[in-house]
mmCIF file of C-alpha atoms in Angstrom:
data_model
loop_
_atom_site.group_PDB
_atom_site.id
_atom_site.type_symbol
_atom_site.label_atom_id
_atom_site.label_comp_id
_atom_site.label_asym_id
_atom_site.label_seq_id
_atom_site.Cartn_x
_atom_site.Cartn_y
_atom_site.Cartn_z
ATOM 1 C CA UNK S 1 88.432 70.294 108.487
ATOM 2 C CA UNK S 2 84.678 69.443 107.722
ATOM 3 C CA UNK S 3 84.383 66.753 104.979
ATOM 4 C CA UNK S 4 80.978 66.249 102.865
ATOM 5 C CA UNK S 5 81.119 63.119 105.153
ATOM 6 C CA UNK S 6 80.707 65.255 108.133
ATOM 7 C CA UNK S 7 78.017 67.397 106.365
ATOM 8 C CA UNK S 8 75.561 64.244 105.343
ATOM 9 C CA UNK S 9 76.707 62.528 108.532
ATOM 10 C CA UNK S 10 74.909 66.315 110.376
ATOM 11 C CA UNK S 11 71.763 66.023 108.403
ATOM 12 C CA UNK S 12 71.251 62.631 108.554
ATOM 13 C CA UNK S 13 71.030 62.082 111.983
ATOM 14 C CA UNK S 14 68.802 64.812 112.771
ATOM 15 C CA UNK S 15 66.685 63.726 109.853
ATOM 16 C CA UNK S 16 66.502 60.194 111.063
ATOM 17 C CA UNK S 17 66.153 61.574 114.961
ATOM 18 C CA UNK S 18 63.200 63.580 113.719
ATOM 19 C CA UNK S 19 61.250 60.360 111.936
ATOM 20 C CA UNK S 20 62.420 58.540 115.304
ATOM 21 C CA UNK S 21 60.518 61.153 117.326
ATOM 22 C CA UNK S 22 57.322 61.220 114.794
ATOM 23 C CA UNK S 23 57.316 57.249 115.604
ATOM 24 C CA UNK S 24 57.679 58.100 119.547
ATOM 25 C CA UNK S 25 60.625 56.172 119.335
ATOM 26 C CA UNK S 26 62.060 58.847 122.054
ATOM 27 C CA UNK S 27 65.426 56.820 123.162
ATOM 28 C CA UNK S 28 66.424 56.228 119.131
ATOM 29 C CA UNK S 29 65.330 59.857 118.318
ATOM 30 C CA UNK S 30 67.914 61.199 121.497
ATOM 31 C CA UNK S 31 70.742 58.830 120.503
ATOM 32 C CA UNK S 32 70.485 60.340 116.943
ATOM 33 C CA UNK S 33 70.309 64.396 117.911
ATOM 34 C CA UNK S 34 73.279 63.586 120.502
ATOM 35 C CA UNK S 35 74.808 62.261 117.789
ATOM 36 C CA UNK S 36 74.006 65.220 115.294
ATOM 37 C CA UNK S 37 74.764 67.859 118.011
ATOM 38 C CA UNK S 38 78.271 66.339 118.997
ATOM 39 C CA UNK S 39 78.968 66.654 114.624
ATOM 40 C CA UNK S 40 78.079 70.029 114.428
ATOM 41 C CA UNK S 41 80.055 70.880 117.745
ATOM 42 C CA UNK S 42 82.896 69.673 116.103
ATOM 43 C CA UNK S 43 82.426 71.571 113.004
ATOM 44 C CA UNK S 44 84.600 74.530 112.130
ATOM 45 C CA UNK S 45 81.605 77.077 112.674
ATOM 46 C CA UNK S 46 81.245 75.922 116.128
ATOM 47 C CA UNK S 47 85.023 76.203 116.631
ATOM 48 C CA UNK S 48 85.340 79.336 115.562
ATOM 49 C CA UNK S 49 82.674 81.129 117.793
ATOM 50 C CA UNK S 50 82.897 81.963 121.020
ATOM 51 C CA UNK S 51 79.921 80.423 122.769
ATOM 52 C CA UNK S 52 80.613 82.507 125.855
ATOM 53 C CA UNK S 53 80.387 85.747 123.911
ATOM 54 C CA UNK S 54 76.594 85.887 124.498
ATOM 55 C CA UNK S 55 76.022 84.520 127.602
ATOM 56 C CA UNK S 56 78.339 86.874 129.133
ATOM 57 C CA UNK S 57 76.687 89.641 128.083
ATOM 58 C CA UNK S 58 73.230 88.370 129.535
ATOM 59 C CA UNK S 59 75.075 88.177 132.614
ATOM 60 C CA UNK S 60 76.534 91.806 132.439
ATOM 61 C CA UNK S 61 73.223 92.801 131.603
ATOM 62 C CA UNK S 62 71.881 91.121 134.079
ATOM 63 C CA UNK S 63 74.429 92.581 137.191
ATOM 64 C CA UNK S 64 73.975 96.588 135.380
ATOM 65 C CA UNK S 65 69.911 96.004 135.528
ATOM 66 C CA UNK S 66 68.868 97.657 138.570
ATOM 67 C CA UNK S 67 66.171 99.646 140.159
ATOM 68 C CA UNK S 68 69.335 101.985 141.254
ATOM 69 C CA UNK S 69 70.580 102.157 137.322
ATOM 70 C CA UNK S 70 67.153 102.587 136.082
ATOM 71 C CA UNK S 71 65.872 105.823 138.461
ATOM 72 C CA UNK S 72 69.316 107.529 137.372
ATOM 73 C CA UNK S 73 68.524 107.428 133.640
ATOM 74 C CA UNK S 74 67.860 111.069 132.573
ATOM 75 C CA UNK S 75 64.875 111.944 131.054
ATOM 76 C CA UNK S 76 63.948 111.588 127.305
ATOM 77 C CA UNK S 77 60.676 112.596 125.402
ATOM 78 C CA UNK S 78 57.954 109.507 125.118
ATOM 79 C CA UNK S 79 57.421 110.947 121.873
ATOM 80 C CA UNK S 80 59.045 108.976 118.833
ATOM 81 C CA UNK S 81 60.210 110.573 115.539
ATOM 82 C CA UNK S 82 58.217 111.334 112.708
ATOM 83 C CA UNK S 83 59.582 108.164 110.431
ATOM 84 C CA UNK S 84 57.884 105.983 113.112
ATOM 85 C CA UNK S 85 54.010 105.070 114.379
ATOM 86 C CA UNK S 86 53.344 107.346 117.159
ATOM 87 C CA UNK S 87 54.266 104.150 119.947
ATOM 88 C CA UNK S 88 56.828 102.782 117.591
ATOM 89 C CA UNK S 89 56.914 99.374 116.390
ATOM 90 C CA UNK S 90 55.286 96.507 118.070
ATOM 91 C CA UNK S 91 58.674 94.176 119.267
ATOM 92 C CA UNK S 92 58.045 89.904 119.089
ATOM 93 C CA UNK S 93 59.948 88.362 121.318
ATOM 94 C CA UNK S 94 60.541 84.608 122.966
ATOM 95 C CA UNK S 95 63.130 82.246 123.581
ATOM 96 C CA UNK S 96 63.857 80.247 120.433
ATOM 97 C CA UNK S 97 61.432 77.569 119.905
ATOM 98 C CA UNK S 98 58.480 79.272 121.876
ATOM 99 C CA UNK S 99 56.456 79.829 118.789
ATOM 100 C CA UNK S 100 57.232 83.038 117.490
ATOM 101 C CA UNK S 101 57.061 81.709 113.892
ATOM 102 C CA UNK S 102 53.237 80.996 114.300
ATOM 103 C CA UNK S 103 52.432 84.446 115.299
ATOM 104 C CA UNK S 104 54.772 86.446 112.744
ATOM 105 C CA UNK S 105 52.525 84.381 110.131
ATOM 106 C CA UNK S 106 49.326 85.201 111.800
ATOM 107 C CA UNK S 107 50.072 89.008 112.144
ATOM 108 C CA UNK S 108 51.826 89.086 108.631
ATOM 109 C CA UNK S 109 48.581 88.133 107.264
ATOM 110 C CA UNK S 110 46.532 90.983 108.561
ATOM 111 C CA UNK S 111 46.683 94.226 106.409
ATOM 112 C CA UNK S 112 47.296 96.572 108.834
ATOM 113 C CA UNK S 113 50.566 94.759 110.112
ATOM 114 C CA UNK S 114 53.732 94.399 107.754
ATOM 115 C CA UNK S 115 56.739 91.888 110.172
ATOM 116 C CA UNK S 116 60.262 92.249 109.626
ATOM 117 C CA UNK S 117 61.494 88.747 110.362
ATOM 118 C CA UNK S 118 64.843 87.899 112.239
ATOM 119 C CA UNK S 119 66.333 91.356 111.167
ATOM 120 C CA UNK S 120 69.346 92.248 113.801
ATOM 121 C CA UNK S 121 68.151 96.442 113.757
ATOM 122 C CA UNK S 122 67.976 96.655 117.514
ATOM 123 C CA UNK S 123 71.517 94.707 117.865
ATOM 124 C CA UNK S 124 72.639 97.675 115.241
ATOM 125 C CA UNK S 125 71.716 100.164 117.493
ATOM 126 C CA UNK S 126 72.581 98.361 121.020
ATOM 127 C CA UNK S 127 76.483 97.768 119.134
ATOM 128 C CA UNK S 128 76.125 101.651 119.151
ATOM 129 C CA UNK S 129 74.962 102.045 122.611
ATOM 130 C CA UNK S 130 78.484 99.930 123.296
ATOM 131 C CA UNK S 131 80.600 102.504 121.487
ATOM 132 C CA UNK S 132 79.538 105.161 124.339
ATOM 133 C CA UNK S 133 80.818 106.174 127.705
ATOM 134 C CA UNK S 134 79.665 104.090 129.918
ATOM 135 C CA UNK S 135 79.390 100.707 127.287
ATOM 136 C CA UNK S 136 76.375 98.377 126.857
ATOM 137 C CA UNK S 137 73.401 98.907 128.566
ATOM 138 C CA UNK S 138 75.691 101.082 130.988
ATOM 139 C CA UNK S 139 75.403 104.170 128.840
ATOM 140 C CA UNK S 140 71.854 104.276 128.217
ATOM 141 C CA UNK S 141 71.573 105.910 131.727
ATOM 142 C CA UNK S 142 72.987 108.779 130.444
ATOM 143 C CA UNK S 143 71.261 109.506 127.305
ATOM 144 C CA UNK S 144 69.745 113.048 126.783
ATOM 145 C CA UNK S 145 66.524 113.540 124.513
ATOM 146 C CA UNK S 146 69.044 114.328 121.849
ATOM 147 C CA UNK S 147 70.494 111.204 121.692
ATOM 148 C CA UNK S 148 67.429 108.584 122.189
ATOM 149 C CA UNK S 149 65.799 109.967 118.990
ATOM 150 C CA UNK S 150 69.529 109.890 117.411
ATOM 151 C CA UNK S 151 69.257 106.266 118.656
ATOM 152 C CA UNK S 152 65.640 105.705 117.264
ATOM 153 C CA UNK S 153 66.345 107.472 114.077
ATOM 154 C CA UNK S 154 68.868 104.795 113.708
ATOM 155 C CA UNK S 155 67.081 102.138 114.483
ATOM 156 C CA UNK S 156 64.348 103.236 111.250
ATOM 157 C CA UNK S 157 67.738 103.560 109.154
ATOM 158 C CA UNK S 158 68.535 99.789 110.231
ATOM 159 C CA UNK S 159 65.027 99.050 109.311
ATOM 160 C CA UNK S 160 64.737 100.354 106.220
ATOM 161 C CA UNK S 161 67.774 98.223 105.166
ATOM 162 C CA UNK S 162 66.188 95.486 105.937
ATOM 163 C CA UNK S 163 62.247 96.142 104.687
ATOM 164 C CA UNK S 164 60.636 98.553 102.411
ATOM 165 C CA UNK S 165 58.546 99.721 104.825
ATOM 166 C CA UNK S 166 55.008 99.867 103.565
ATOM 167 C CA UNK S 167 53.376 103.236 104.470
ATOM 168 C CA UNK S 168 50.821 103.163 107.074
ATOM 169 C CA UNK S 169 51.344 99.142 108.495
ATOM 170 C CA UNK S 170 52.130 98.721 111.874
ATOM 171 C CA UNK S 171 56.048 97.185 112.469
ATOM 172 C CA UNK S 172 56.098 94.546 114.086
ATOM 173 C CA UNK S 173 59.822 93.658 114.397
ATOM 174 C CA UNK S 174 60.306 89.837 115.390
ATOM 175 C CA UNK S 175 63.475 88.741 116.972
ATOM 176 C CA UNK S 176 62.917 85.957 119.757
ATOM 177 C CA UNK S 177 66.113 86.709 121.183
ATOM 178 C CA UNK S 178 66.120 90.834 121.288
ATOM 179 C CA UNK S 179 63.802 90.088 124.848
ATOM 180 C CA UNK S 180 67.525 90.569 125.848
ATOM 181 C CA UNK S 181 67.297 94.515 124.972
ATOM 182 C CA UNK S 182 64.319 95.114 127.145
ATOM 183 C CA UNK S 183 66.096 98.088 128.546
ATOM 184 C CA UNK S 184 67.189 99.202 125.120
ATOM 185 C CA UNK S 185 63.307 98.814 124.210
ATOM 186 C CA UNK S 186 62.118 100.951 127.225
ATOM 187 C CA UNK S 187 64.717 103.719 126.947
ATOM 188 C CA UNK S 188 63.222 104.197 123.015
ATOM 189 C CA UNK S 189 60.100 103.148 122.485
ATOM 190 C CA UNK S 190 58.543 103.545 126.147
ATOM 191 C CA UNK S 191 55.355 102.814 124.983
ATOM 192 C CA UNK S 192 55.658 100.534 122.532
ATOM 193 C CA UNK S 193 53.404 97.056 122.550
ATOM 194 C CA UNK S 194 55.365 93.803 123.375
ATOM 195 C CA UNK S 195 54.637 90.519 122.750
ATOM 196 C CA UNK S 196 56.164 88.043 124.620
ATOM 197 C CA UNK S 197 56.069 84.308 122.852
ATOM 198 C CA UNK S 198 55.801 81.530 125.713
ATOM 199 C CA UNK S 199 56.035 77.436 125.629
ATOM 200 C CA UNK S 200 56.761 75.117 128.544
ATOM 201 C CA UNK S 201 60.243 75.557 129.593
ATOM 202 C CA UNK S 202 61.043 71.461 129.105
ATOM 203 C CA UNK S 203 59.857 71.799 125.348
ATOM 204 C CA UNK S 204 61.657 74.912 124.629
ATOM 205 C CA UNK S 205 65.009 73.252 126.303
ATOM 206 C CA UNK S 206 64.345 70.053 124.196
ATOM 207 C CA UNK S 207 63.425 71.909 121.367
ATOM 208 C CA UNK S 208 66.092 73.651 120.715
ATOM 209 C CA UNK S 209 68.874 70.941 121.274
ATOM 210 C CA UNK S 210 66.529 69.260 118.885
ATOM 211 C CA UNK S 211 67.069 71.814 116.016
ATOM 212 C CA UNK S 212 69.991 72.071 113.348
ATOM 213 C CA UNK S 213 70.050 75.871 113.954
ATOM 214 C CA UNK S 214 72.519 77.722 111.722
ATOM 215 C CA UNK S 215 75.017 78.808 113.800
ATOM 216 C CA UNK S 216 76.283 82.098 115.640
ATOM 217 C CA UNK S 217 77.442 83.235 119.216
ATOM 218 C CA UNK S 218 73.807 82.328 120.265
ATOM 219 C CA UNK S 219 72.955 79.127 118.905
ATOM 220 C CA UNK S 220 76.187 77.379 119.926
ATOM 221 C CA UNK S 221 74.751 76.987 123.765
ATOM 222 C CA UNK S 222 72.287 74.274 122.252
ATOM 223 C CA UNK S 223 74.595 71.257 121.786
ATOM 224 C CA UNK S 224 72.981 69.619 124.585
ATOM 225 C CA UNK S 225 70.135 69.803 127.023
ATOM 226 C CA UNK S 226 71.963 70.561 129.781
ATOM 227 C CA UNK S 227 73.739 73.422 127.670
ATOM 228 C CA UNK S 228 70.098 74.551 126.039
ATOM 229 C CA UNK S 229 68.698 74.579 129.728
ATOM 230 C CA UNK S 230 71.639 76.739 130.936
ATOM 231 C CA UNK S 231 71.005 79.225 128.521
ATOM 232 C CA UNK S 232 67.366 79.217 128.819
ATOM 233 C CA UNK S 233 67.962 79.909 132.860
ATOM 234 C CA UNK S 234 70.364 82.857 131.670
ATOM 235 C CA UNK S 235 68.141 84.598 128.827
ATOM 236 C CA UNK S 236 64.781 83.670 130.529
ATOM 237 C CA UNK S 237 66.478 85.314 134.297
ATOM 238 C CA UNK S 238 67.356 88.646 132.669
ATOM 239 C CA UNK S 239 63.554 88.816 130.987
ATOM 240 C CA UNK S 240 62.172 88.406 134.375
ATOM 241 C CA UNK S 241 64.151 90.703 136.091
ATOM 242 C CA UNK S 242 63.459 93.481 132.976
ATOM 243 C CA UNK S 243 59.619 92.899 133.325
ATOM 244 C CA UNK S 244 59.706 93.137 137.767
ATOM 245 C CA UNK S 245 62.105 96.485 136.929
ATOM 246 C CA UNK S 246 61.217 97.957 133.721
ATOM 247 C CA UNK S 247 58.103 99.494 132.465
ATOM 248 C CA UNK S 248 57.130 97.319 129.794
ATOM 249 C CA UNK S 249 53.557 96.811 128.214
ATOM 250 C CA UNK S 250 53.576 93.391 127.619
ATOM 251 C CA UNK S 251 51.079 90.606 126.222
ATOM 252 C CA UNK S 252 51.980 86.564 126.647
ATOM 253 C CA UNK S 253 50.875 84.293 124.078
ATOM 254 C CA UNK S 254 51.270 80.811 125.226
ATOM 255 C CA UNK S 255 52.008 78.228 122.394
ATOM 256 C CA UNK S 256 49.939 75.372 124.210
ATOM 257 C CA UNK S 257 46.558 77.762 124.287
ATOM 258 C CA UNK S 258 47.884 79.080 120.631
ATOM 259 C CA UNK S 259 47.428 75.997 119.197
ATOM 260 C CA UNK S 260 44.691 74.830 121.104
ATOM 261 C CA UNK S 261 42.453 77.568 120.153
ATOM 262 C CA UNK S 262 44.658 79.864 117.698
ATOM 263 C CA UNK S 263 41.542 82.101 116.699
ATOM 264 C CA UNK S 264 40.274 83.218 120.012
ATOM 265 C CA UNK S 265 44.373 83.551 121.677
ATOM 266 C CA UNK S 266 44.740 85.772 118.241
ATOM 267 C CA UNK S 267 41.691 87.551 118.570
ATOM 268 C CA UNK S 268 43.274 88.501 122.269
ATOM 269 C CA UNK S 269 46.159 89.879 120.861
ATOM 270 C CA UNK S 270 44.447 91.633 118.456
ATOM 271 C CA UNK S 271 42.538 93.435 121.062
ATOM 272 C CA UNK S 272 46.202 94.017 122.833
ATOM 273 C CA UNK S 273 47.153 95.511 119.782
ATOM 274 C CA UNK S 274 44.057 97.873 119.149
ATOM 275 C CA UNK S 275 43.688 96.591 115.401
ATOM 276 C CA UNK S 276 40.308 95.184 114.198
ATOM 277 C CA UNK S 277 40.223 91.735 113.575
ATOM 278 C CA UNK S 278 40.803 90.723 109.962
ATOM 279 C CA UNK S 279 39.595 87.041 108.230
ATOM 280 C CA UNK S 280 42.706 87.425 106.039
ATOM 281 C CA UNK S 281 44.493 86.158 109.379
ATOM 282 C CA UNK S 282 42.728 83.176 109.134
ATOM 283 C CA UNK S 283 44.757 81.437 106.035
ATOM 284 C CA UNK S 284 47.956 82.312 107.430
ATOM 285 C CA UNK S 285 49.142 79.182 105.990
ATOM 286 C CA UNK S 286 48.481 80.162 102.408
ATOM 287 C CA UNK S 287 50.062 83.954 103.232
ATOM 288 C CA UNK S 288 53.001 81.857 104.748
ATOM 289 C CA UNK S 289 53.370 79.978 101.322
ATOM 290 C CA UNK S 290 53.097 82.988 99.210
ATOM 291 C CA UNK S 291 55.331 85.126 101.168
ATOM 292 C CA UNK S 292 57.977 82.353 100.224
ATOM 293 C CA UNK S 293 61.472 81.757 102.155
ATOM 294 C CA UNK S 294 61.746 82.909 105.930
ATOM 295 C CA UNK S 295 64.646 83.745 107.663
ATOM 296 C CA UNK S 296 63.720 81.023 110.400
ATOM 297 C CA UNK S 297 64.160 76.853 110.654
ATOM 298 C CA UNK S 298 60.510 77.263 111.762
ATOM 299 C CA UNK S 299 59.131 77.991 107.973
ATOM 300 C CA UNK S 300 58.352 74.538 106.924
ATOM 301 C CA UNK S 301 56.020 73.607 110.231
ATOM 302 C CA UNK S 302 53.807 76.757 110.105
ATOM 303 C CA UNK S 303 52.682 76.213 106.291
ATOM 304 C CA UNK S 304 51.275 72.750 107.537
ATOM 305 C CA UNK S 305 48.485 72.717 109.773
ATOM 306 C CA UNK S 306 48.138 73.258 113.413
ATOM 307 C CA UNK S 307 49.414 70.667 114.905
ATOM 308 C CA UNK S 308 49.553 69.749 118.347
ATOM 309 C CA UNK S 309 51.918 66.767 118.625
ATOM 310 C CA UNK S 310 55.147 69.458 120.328
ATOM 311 C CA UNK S 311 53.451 70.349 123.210
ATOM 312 C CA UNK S 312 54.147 68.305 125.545
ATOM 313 C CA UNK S 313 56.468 66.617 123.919
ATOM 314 C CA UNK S 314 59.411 67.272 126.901
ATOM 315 C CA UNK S 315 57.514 64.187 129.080
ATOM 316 C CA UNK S 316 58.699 61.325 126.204
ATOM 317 C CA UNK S 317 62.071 63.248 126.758
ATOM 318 C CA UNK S 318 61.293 62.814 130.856
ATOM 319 C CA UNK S 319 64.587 60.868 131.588
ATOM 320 C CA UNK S 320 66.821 62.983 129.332
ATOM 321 C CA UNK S 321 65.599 65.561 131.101
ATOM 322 C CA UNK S 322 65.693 65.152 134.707
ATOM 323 C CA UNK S 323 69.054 66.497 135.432
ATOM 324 C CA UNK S 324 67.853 69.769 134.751
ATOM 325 C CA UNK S 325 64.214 70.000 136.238
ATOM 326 C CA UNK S 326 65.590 71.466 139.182
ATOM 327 C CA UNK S 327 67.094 74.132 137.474
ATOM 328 C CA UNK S 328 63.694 74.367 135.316
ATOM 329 C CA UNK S 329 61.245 74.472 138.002
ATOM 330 C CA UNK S 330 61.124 78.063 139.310
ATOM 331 C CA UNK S 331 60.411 79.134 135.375
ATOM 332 C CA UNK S 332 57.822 76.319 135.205
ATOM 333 C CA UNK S 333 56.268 78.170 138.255
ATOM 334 C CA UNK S 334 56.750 81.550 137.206
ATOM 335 C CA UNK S 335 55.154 81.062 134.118
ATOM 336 C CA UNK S 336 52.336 78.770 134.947
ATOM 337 C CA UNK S 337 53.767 75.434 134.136
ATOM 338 C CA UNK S 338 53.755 71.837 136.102
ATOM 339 C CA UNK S 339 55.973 69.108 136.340
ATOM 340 C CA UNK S 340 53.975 66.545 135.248
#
């Protein structure tokens, strides 16, 4: 049974790993999140959740998506409903850590873009994909037209529980971790807009064992690097085989050239987008303050300013690290990454 001992003992090691880190201190800073991470794991949240729960169904995902699977899906109108834009909402998505935050700030700023942050409506509607023949992502093969706009009309109903949707912005539904649905996404919204958040693997992997995350089925694969790097290689395989097989219209945004040059990477994505740019984008920091409490631990870094201190961060971390470059390295490649 968790004590308030337990509790302070949580935050006050990741709050002293995190001034540790700040002060480059990188050994003191690991001893202290090991420390945190191994509380936390013993907690009675992280006993009661499965952590294989999600993992396995990446994998299942992973063995169902096919080029076979896909050419036997039956066809559906590219047309949405009428409660949606006419290419349905714009889906956010990274691997936790990648910077999503920044760019659901930037976007939330412009006036032609209202996000719903960290809202489960596609899991909603993929937990009724699982109730049909066939199971999750099985049955989505065997959708007819009737169906995917059932499917989509849900997905608004999910929405609109979430957001009052203002009339005429674009939705742009942010979930880092819904780059799992791709195939849900394509069977949909076919020609929706994606953007796909990106950060060097190493400071995604160390990121995220670095973060108290609030915990579910996901975020108990993060106790550890070598945990966080397994799940990375699991999440981050099934997005690269949905982007060889699928038909997706995607647009990267790397974190490192993000906060390097944020205006002329958001200007890009504008452009991806086809909405004008806007100078209200350009004090996302006061919009982020104003908009108050969001449902992400990243809140607190994007009303400060750009900073560029986390990228790079991983090669302080080098050691702690090395046991699971190997495993790293073809993502690093893939993406446009080095080792160094």
């Amino acid at each position: 049974m968790e004590t308030l001992n337990d509790i302070r003992a949580l935050e006050v090691n990741f709050e002293i790993a995190r001034l540790y880190d700040l002060r480059h201190d990188s050994d003191a800073a690991h001893r202290h999140f090991v420390e945190g991470n191994a509380i936390q794991a013993r907690g009675r949240a992280a006993r009661d959740t499965d952590r294989r729960v999600f993992l396995d169904v990446i994998d299942h995902t992973s063995r169902v998506l096919t080029a076979e699977w896909i050419d036997s899906w039956r066809s559906a109108s590219r047309t949405t409903t009428s409660s949606s834009a006419a290419s349905g909402p714009v889906f956010m998505v990274g691997f936790p850590r990648s910077g999503t935050t920044l760019i659901d700030q930037m976007l939330d700023s412009h006036p032609d873009f209202q996000v719903m942050d960290e809202r489960p409506a596609l899991d909603r509607v993929s937990q009724a994909v699982a109730g049909m023949a066939g199971g999750y992502p099985g049955a989505l093969a065997d959708l007819d037209e009737a169906a995917v706009e059932e499917l989509r009309a849900a997905y608004f109903e999910a929405v609109d529980q979430f957001i009052d949707r203002r009339p005429g912005a674009i939705l742009v539904d942010k979930f880092p971790l819904a780059m799992r649905h791709a195939a849900l996404i394509a069977r949909l919204f076919p020609d929706c807009r994606i953007i796909l958040s990106m950060r060097h693997p190493c400071d995604v992997v160390l990121s995220c064992f670095m973060q108290h995350f609030s915990l579910n089925e996901a975020m108990v694969n993060f106790f550890s690097i070598s945990d966080s790097a397994r799940t990375y290689g699991r999440v981050m395989g099934l997005w690269r085989r949905s982007v060889a097989l699928l038909p997706l219209n995607v647009h990267t945004v790397k974190y490192e050239s993000l906060v390097d040059d944020f205006e002329a990477e958001l200007r890009r994505l504008l452009d991806f987008l086809d909405v004008p740019w806007d100078d209200a984008v350009l004090d996302y920091r006061g919009h982020a303050k104003r908009r108050g409490v969001i449902n992400t631990p990243s809140y607190q870094q994007v009303t400060e300013p750009i900073y560029r201190r986390a990228a790079g961060r991983w090669k302080r971390y080098k050691a702690y690290l090395a046991p699971v470059m190997d495993d790293l390295a073809p993502f690093m490649e893939a993406f446009g990454y080095n080792e160094s």
